[in-house]
Coordinates of C-alpha atoms and ligand atoms in Angstrom, one line a residue:
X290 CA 15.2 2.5 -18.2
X291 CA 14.9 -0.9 -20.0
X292 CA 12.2 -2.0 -22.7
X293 CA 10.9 -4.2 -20.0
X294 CA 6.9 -3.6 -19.0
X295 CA 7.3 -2.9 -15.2
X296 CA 4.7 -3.2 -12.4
X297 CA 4.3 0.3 -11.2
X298 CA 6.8 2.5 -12.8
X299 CA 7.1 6.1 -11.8
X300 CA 5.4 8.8 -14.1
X301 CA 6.1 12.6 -13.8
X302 CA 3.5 15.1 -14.4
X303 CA 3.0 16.2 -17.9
X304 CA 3.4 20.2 -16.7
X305 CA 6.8 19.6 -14.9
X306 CA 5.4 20.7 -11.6
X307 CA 8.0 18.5 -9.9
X308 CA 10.6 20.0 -11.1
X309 CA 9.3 23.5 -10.9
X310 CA 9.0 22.3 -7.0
X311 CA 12.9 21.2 -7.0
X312 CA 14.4 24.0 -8.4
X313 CA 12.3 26.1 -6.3
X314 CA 14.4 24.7 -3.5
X315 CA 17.5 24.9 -5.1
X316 CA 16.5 28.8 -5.8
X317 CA 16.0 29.2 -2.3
X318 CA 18.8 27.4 -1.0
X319 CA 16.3 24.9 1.3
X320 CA 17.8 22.0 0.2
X321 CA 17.3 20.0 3.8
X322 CA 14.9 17.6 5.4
X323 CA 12.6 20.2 6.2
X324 CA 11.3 23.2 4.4
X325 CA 8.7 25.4 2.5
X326 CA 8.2 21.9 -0.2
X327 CA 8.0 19.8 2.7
X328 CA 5.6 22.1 4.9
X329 CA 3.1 22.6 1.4
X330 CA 3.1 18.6 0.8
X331 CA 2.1 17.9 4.1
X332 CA -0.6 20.6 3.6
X333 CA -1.8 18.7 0.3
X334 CA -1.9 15.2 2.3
X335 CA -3.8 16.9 4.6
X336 CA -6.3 18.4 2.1
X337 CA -6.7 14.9 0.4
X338 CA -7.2 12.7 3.2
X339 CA -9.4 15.3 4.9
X340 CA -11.0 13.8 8.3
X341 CA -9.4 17.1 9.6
X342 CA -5.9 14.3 10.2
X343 CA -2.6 16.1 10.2
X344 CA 0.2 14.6 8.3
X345 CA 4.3 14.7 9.0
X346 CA 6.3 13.4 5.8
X347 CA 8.8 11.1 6.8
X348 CA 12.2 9.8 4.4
X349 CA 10.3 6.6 3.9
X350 CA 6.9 4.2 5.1
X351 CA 8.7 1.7 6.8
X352 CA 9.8 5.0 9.4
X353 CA 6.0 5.9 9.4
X354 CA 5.3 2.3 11.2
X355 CA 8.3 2.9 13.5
X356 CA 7.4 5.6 14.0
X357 CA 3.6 4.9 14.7
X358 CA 4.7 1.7 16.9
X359 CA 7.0 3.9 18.8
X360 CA 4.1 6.6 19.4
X361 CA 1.6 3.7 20.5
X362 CA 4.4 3.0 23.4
X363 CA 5.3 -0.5 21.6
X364 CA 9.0 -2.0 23.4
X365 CA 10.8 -4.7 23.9
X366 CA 9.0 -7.8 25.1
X367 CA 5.7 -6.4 23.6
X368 CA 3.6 -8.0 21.0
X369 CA 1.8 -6.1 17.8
X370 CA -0.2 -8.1 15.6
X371 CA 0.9 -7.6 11.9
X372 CA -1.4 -8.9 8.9
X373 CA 0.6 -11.6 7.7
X374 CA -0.1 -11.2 4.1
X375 CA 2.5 -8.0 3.3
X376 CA 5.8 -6.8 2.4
X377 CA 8.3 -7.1 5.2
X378 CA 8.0 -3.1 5.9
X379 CA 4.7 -4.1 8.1
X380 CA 6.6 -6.3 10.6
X381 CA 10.7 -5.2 10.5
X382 CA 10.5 -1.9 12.6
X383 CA 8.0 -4.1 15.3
X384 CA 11.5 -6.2 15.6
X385 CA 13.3 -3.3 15.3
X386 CA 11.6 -2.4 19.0
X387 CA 12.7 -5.4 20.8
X388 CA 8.8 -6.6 20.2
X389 CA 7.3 -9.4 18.5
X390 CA 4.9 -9.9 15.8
X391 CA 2.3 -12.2 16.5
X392 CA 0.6 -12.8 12.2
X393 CA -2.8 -13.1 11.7
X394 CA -3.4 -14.5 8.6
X395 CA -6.2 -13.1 6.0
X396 CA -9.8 -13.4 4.4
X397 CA -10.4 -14.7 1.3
X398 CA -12.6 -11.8 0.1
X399 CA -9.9 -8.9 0.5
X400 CA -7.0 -10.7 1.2
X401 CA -6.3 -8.9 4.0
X402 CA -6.6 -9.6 8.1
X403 CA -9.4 -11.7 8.7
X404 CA -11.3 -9.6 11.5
X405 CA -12.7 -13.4 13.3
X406 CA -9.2 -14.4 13.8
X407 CA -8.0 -11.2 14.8
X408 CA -10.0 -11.5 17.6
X409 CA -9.2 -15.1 18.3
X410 CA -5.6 -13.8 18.4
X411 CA -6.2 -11.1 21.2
X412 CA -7.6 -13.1 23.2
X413 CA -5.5 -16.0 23.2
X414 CA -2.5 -13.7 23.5
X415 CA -4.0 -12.0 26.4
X416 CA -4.4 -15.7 27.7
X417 CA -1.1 -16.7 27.3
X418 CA 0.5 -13.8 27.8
X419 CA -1.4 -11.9 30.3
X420 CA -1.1 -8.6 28.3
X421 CA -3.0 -7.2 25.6
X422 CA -1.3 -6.6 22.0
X423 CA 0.3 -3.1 21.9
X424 CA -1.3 -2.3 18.3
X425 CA -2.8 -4.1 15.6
X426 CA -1.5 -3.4 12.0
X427 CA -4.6 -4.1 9.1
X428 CA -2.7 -3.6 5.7
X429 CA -4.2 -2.6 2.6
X430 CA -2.9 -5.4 0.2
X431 CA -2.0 -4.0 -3.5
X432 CA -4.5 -1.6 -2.5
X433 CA -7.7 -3.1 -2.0
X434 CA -9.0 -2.1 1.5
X435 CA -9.5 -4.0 5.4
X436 CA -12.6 -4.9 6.8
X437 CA -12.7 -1.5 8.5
X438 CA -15.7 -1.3 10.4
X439 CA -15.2 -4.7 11.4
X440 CA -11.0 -4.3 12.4
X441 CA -12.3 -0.8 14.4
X442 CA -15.2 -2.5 16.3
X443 CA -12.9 -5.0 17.6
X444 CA -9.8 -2.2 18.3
X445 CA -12.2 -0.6 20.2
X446 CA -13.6 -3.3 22.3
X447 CA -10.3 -4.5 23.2
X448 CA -9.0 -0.8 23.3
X449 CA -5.9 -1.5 21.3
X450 CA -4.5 1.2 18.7
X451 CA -4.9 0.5 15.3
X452 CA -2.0 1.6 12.4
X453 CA -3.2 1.6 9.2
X454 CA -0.7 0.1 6.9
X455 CA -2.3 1.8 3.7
X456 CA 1.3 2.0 2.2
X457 CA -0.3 0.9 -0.9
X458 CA -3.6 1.8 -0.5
X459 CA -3.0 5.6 -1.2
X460 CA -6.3 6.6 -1.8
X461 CA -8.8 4.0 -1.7
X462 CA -11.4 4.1 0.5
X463 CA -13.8 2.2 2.7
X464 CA -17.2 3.7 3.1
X465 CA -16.0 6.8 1.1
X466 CA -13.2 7.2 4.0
X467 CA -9.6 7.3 2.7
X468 CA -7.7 4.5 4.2
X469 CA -5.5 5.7 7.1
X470 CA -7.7 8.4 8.8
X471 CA -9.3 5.7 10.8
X472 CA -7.1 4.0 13.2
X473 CA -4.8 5.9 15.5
X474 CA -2.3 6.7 12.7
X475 CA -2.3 5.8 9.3
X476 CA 0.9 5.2 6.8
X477 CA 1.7 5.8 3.2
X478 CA 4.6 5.5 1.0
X479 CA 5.9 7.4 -1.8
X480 CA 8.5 4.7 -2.9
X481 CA 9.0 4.7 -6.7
X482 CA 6.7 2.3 -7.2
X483 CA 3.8 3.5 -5.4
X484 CA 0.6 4.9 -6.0
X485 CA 2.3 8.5 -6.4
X486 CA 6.4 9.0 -6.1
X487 CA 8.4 11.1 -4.2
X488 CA 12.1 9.1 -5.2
X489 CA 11.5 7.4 -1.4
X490 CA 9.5 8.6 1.1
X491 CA 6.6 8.2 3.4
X492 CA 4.3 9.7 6.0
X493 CA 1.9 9.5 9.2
X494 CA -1.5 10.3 9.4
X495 CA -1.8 11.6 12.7
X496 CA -5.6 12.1 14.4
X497 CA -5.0 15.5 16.0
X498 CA -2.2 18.1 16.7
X499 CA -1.3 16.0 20.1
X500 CA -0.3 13.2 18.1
X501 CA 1.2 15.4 15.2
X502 CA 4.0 16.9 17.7
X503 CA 4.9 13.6 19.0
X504 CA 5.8 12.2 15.5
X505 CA 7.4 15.3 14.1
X506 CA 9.7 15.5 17.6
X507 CA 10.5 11.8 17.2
X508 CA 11.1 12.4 13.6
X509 CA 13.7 15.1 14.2
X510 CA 15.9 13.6 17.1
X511 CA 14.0 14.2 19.9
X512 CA 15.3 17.4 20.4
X513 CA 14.6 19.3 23.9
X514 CA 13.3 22.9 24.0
X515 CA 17.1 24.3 24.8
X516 CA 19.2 26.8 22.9
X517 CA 21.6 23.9 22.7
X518 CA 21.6 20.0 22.1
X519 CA 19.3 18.8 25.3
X520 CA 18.5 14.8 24.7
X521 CA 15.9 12.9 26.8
X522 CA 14.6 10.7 24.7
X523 CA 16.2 8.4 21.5
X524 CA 14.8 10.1 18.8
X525 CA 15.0 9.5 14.6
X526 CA 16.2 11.6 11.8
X527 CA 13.3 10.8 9.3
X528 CA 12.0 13.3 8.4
X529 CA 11.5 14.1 4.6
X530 CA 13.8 15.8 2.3
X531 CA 12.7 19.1 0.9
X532 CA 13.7 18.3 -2.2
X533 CA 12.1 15.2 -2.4
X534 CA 8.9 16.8 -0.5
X535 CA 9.2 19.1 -4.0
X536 CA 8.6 15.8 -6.2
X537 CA 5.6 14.8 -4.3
X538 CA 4.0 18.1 -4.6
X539 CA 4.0 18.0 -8.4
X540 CA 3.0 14.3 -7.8
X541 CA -0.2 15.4 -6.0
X542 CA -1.3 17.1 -9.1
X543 CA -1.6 13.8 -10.8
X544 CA -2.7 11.3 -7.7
X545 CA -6.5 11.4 -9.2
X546 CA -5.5 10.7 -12.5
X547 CA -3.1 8.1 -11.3
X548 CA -5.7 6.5 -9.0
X549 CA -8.2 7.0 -12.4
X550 CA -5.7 4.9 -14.9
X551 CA -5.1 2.3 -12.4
X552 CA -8.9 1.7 -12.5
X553 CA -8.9 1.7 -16.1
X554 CA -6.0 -0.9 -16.2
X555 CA -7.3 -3.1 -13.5
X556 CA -11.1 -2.9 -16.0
X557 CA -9.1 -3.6 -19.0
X558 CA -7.6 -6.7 -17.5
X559 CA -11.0 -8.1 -15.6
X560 CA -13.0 -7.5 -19.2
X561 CA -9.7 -9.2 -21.5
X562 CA -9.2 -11.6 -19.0
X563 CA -12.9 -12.2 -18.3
X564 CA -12.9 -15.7 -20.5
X565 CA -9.8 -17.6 -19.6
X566 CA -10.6 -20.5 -17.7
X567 CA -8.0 -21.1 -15.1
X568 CA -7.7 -17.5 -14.8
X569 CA -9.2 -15.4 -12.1
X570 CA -8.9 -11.6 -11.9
X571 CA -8.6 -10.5 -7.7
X572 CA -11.5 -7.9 -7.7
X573 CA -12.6 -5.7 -4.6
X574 CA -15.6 -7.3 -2.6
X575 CA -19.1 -5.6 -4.8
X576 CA -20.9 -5.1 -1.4
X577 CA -22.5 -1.5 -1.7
X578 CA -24.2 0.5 0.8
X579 CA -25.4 4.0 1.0
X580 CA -23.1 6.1 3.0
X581 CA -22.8 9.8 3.0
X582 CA -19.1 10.9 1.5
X583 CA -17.3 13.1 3.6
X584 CA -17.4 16.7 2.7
X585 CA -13.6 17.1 1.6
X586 CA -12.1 19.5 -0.8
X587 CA -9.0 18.7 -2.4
X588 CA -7.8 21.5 -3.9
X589 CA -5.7 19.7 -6.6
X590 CA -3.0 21.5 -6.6
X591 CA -2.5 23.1 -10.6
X592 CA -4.6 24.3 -13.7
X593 CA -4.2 21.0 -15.4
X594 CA -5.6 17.8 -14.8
X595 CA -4.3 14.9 -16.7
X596 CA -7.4 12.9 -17.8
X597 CA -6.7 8.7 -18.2
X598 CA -8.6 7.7 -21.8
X599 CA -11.7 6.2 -22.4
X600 CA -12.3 5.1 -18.9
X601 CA -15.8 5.4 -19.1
X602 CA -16.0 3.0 -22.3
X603 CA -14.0 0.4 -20.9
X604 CA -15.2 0.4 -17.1
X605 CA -18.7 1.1 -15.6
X606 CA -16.9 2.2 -12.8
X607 CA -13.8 4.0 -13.0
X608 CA -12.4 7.0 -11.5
X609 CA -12.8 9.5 -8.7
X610 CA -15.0 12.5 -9.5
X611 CA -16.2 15.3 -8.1
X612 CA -19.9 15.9 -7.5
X613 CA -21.6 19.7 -8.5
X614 CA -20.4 20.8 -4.9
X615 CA -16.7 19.8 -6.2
X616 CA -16.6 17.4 -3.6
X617 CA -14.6 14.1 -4.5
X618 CA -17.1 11.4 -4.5
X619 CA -16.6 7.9 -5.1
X620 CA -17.0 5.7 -8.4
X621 CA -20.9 4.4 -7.9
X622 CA -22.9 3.9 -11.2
X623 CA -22.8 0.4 -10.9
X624 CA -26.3 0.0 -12.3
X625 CA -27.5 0.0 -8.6
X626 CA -29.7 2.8 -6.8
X627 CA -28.0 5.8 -7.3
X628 CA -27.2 6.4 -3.5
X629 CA -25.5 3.1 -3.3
X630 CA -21.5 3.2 -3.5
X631 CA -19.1 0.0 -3.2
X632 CA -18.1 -0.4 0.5
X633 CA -14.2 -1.3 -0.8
X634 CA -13.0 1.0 -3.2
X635 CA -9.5 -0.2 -3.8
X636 CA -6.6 2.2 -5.9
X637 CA -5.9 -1.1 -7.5
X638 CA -2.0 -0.1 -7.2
X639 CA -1.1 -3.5 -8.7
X640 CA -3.6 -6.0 -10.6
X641 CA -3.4 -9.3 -8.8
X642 CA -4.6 -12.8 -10.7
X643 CA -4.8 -16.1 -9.5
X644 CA -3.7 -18.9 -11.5
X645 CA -6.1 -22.5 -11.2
X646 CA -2.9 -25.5 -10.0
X647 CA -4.3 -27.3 -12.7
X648 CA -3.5 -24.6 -15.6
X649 CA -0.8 -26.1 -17.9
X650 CA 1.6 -23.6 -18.7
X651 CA 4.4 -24.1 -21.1
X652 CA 7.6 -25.3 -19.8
X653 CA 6.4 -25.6 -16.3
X654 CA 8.1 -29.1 -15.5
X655 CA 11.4 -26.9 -15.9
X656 CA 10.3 -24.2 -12.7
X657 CA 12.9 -23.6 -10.2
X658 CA 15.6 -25.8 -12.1
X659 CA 17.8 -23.0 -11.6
X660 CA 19.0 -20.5 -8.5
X661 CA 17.8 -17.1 -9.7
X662 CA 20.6 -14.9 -8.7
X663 CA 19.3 -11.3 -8.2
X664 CA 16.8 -10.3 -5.1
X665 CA 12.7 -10.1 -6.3
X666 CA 12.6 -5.8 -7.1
X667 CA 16.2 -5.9 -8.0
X668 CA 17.0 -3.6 -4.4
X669 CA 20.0 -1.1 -5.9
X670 CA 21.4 -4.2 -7.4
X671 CA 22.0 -6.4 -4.0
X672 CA 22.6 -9.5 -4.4
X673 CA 22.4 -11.8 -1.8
X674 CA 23.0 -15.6 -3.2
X675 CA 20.5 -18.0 -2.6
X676 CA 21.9 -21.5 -1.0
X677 CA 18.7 -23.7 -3.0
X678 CA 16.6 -23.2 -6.0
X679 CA 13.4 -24.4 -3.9
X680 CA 11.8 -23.3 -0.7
X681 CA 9.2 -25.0 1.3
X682 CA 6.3 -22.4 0.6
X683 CA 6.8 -21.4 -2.8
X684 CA 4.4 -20.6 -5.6
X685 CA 3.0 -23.6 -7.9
X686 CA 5.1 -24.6 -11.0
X687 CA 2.6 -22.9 -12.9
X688 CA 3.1 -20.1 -11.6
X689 CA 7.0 -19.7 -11.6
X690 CA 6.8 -21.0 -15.8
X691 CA 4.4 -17.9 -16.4
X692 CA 6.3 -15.5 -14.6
X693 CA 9.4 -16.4 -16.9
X694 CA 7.6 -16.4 -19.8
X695 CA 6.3 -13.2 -19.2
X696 CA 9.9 -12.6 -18.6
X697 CA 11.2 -13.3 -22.1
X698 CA 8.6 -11.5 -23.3
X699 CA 9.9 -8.4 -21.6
X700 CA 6.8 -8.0 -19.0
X701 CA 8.1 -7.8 -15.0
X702 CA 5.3 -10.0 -13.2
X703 CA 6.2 -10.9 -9.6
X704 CA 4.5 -13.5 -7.1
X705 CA 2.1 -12.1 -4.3
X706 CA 3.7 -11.4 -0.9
X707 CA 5.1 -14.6 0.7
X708 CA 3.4 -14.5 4.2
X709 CA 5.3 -13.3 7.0
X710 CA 4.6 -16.2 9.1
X711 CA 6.1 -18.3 6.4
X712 CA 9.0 -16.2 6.4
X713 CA 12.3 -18.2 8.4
X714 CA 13.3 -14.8 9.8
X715 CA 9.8 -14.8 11.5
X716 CA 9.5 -18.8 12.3
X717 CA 9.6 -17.8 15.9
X718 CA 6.7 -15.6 16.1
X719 CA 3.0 -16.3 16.8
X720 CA 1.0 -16.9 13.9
X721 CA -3.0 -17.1 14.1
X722 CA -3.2 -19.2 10.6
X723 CA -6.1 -20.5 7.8
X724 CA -4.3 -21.3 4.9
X725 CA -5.9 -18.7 2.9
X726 CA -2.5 -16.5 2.6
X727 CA -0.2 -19.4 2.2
X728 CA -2.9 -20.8 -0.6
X729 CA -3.2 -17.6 -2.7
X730 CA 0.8 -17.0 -2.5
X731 CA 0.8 -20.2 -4.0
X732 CA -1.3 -19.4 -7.1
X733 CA -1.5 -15.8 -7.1
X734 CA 0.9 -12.9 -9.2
X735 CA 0.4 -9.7 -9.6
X736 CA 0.2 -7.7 -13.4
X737 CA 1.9 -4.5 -14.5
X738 CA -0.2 -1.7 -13.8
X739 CA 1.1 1.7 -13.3
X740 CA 0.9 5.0 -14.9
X741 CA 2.9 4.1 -17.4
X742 CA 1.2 1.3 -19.0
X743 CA -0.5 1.5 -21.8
X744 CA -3.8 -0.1 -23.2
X745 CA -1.8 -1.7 -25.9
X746 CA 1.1 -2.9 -23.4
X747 CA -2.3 -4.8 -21.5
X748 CA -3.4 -6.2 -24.7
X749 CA 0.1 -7.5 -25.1
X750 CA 0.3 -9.3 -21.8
X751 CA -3.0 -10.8 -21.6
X752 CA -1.9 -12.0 -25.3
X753 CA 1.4 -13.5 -23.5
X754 CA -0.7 -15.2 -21.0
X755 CA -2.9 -16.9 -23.7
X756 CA 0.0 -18.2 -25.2
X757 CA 1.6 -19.7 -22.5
X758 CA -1.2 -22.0 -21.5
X759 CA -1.2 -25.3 -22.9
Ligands
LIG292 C1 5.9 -0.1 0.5 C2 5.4 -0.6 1.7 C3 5.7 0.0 3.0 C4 6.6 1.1 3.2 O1 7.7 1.1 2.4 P1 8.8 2.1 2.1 O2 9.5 1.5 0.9 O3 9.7 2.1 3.3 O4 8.3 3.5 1.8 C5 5.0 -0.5 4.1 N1 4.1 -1.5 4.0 C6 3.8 -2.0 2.9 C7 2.7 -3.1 2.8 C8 4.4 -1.6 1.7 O5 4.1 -2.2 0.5

């Protein structure tokens, strides 16, 4: 890999457990999409979500929602609404169905689906339409957890099925409740730039066995109780690879200290970045409440723990812990009443700032001169050409000048999420819209901040920032 300082770079465990996993695979010749790896991760998902949920580990996320749409009877001519603010792996597999996304555009606080115009949506859809939404689809944006009680209360009311996109929200929690053991199903992602790696891969968060036989059958083709090849249903061949299910079981004995570090970076940012006006640092909502943690043991699965540094000099609230019980508890200590815990507890997978339109940054009258020839994330190299430099939703000049001169200085920034209803692929589906995603896309980027970066590399780009304004 380059020199470059990357968002959310992939970091093996320091005892090799992955690839003790892999070659005990290759050692016993399961080298498939199934297997003892595979069986054991889903066992540690399992453990870590807790909520007694059952998981099936899939070849990727974006399966896990096609899978979870396909589960919650979604087809064509249906409608699902998608939180507009997300990556496109939210929406594509409701298309993939023959359905529609109807967008429903977010809350300033969180940035994610704003529960009063979810509502409005329903019911206007179930006005014009004369059917209710087959599911709704909150999605925990770089991490930082939905208005859960607030999303439920409505699902329920309504009765629609909710699946939690927590794709990026490995591990955070609302109320002490890891994100995706709330709705119907919940989905994760093991991408290489996730919270925790597996190369690709994903999974589903199922609420009981019922709905965990469903997903795995799907998962594996549908295949009918038969001594030969009986189909009665179109099913999917997603299910994870054992080999890859034996790099996310070394993974799992780092996910705390991954979680832990990017706490640590997102502190180091808020505290270096405190002072720079025109600067804001996207922080989760401080609401606390006293709620009781579920009773969950994680067996973390190895002898050594890897311990992020002087988190508890840098931020007064920084990792997951466990209590004298063991059990995992929250961060808290947030010079409140002890009891008291923050409602959003977000993984902070990626650091998000917001840049003022009236920051002057360096060369900024030159943004989007030029057609930038390689895709945002550099996908395996495609490159599909762009016909203009300019779109019309795009993010300020500002914005675009920074991001290139955090280029040259060898740091990968990248805008926020360009809302799906903003998207031309999407310009025929409903949207339920407040400006609030189209405005932060606008002025928002988010900062390197995965395992691999170091307190010296965040010094660096806060330094690169300073320098660019004018
Ligand atoms: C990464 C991601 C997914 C799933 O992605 P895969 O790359 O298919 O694992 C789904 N939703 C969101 C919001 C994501 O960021």
């Amino acid at each position: 890999m380059s020199k470059m300082i990357h968002l959310c770079l992939a970091k093996m465990s320091e005892t090799g457990m992955e690839q003790k996993y892999i070659q005990e695979a290759f050692d016993t010749q399961w080298v498939a999409p199934l297997g003892p790896n595979v069986n054991a991760f889903e066992k540690d998902l399992e453990q870590f979500v807790c909520e007694g949920k059952r998981v099936v580990a899939l070849s990727n996320g974006t399966a896990a929602v096609h899978l979870a749409l396909i589960a919650c009877g979604v087809g064509p001519g249906d409608e699902v609404i998608v939180q507009s603010f997300t990556f496109c792996a939210s929406s594509h597999p409701v298309t993939y169905l023959g359905a529609t996304p109807v967008f429903v555009d977010s809350e300033p606080e969180t940035w994610n689906i704003d529960p009063d115009l979810l509502e409005e949506a329903i019911k206007d859809r179930i006005a014009k339409t004369g059917k209710k939404p087959k599911a709704i689809v909150p999605v925990a944006l770089y991490g930082m957890p939905y208005d859960l009680d607030r999303i439920m209360d409505i699902a329920n009311r309504y009765e629609i099925p909710v699946i939690e996109d927590a794709a990026e929200g490995f591990g955070s929690r609302y109320k002490g409740q890891v994100l995706g053991t709330a709705g119907r199903y919940g989905v994760l992602s093991f991408n290489g730039n996730k919270m925790i790696t597996t190369s690709g891969g994903g999974a589903l968060i199922c609420k009981d066995k019922t709905d965990w036989d469903k997903i795995m059958w799907l998962a594996t083709q549908a295949r009918e109780s038969y001594p030969y090849y009986q189909h009665e249903t179109i099913g999917y061949n997603y299910r994870m690879s054992n080999i890859c299910a034996g790099i996310g079981r070394g993974q799992m004995t780092v996910l705390n200290a991954h979680i832990a570090h990017h706490h640590h970076v997102q502190a180091l940012y808020e505290q270096l970045l405190a002072d720079v006006p025109g600067i804001t640092v996207h922080t989760q909502p401080d609401t606390l409440c006293h709620f009781e943690q579920a009773s969950c043991h994680f067996e973390q699965p190895t002898c050594h723990v890897e311990r992020s540094r002087d988190i508890s000099e840098i931020s007064p609230c920084a990792s997951l812990s466990r209590d004298d019980k063991g059990n995992m508890v929250s961060r808290n200590d947030m010079g409140n009443s002890r009891d008291d815990k923050p409602i959003y507890d977000s993984n902070y997978w990626l650091t998000t700032i917001t840049l003022d339109p009236s920051l002057k940054v360096k060369g900024q009258e030159n943004a989007y001169k030029q057609i930038i020839t390689s895709a945002v994330g550099g996908a395996a190299g495609v490159i599909h050409t762009a016909s203009t430099a300019v779109t019309d939703c795009q993010p300020n000049d500002n914005v675009e000048a920074m991001r290139l001169a955090l280029l040259a200085a060898g740091i990968e920034s990248r805008p926020l999420w360009k809302p799906m209803h903003k998207q031309p692929v999407y310009r025929h589906s409903p949207a339920y819209v407040n400006g609030v995603s189209e405005g932060l896309f606008k002025v928002g980027m988010c900062l390197p901040t995965g395992p691999c970066v170091t307190d010296e590399q965040v010094a660096y780009i806060v330094n690169a920032i300073k320098d660019n304004i004018l």
